[in-house]
Every structure is written in structure tokens, then in C-alpha cells.
mmCIF file of C-alpha atoms in Angstrom:
data_model
loop_
_atom_site.group_PDB
_atom_site.id
_atom_site.type_symbol
_atom_site.label_atom_id
_atom_site.label_comp_id
_atom_site.label_asym_id
_atom_site.label_seq_id
_atom_site.Cartn_x
_atom_site.Cartn_y
_atom_site.Cartn_z
ATOM 1 C CA ASN A 17 -12.307 0.055 -5.712
ATOM 2 C CA HIS A 18 -13.219 2.073 -2.594
ATOM 3 C CA HIS A 19 -12.938 5.794 -2.047
ATOM 4 C CA LEU A 20 -13.152 7.273 1.430
ATOM 5 C CA LYS A 21 -13.353 10.854 2.646
ATOM 6 C CA VAL A 22 -11.582 11.637 5.912
ATOM 7 C CA SER A 23 -12.590 14.813 7.708
ATOM 8 C CA LYS A 24 -11.611 16.368 11.005
ATOM 9 C CA SER A 25 -13.542 18.727 13.277
ATOM 10 C CA GLN A 26 -13.289 20.147 16.769
ATOM 11 C CA ALA A 27 -15.829 19.887 19.563
ATOM 12 C CA GLY A 28 -14.631 21.874 22.553
ATOM 13 C CA ASP A 29 -11.180 20.588 23.468
ATOM 14 C CA LYS A 30 -11.548 17.376 21.427
ATOM 15 C CA THR A 31 -10.662 16.682 17.820
ATOM 16 C CA LEU A 32 -12.996 14.314 16.008
ATOM 17 C CA SER A 33 -12.148 12.344 12.869
ATOM 18 C CA GLN A 34 -14.746 10.908 10.537
ATOM 19 C CA VAL A 35 -14.307 8.441 7.662
ATOM 20 C CA MET A 36 -17.113 8.205 5.109
ATOM 21 C CA PRO A 37 -17.358 5.943 2.045
ATOM 22 C CA LEU A 38 -18.085 7.848 -1.162
ATOM 23 C CA GLY A 39 -20.501 6.817 -3.899
ATOM 24 C CA ARG A 40 -19.964 7.608 -7.595
ATOM 25 C CA SER A 41 -21.397 11.150 -7.580
ATOM 26 C CA GLU A 42 -19.733 11.949 -4.249
ATOM 27 C CA ARG A 43 -16.369 10.834 -5.671
ATOM 28 C CA VAL A 44 -16.783 13.205 -8.611
ATOM 29 C CA GLU A 45 -17.656 16.098 -6.276
ATOM 30 C CA GLU A 46 -14.727 15.380 -3.944
ATOM 31 C CA VAL A 47 -12.173 15.131 -6.765
ATOM 32 C CA ALA A 48 -13.627 18.321 -8.300
ATOM 33 C CA ARG A 49 -13.258 20.061 -4.929
ATOM 34 C CA MET A 50 -9.606 18.999 -4.736
ATOM 35 C CA LEU A 51 -9.011 20.253 -8.293
ATOM 36 C CA GLY A 52 -10.909 23.528 -8.051
ATOM 37 C CA GLY A 53 -10.784 24.564 -4.425
ATOM 38 C CA ALA A 54 -13.755 26.440 -2.997
ATOM 39 C CA THR A 55 -15.457 26.946 -6.361
ATOM 40 C CA ILE A 56 -16.620 23.799 -8.157
ATOM 41 C CA THR A 57 -17.583 24.398 -11.775
ATOM 42 C CA ASP A 58 -18.904 22.213 -14.581
ATOM 43 C CA THR A 59 -15.359 22.165 -15.952
ATOM 44 C CA THR A 60 -13.833 20.845 -12.728
ATOM 45 C CA ARG A 61 -16.587 18.218 -12.525
ATOM 46 C CA ARG A 62 -15.876 17.149 -16.103
ATOM 47 C CA HIS A 63 -12.150 16.889 -15.356
ATOM 48 C CA ALA A 64 -12.894 14.915 -12.193
ATOM 49 C CA ARG A 65 -15.078 12.454 -14.131
ATOM 50 C CA GLU A 66 -12.323 12.041 -16.730
ATOM 51 C CA LEU A 67 -9.730 11.343 -14.027
ATOM 52 C CA LEU A 68 -11.963 8.783 -12.330
ATOM 53 C CA GLU A 69 -12.755 7.048 -15.627
ATOM 54 C CA GLN A 70 -9.035 6.722 -16.400
ATOM 55 C CA SER A 71 -8.153 5.262 -13.003
#
């Protein structure tokens, strides 16, 4: 089971894409970010852990 984070940034007139593998704690943080938006709370982290455990 692999989880990857894809991000995009700009450098001048070029767009750069980056793909990074995520470890356990990084997966929790990323899922929490998707659930909670800009503000990650203990509740969103707990929900993220629950979702990952059920998958």
C-alpha cells in the first residue's frame, strides 16, 4: 500500500511537478489537511487515522 503526494509549483515561466512518497505520519497529516483545510486540529488528525485504519 503506497501513498504519494503530488505537488505543483512555478519557477519563472515553468511549472514543476513533484511526487513524494508518504510515510505513516505524513499520510495522517495529508489526509487531515484534505479533511480540514488550512487548519489541522487533533480532531481532523483522529479522523484521518480512523480513515487510514479502515482502508
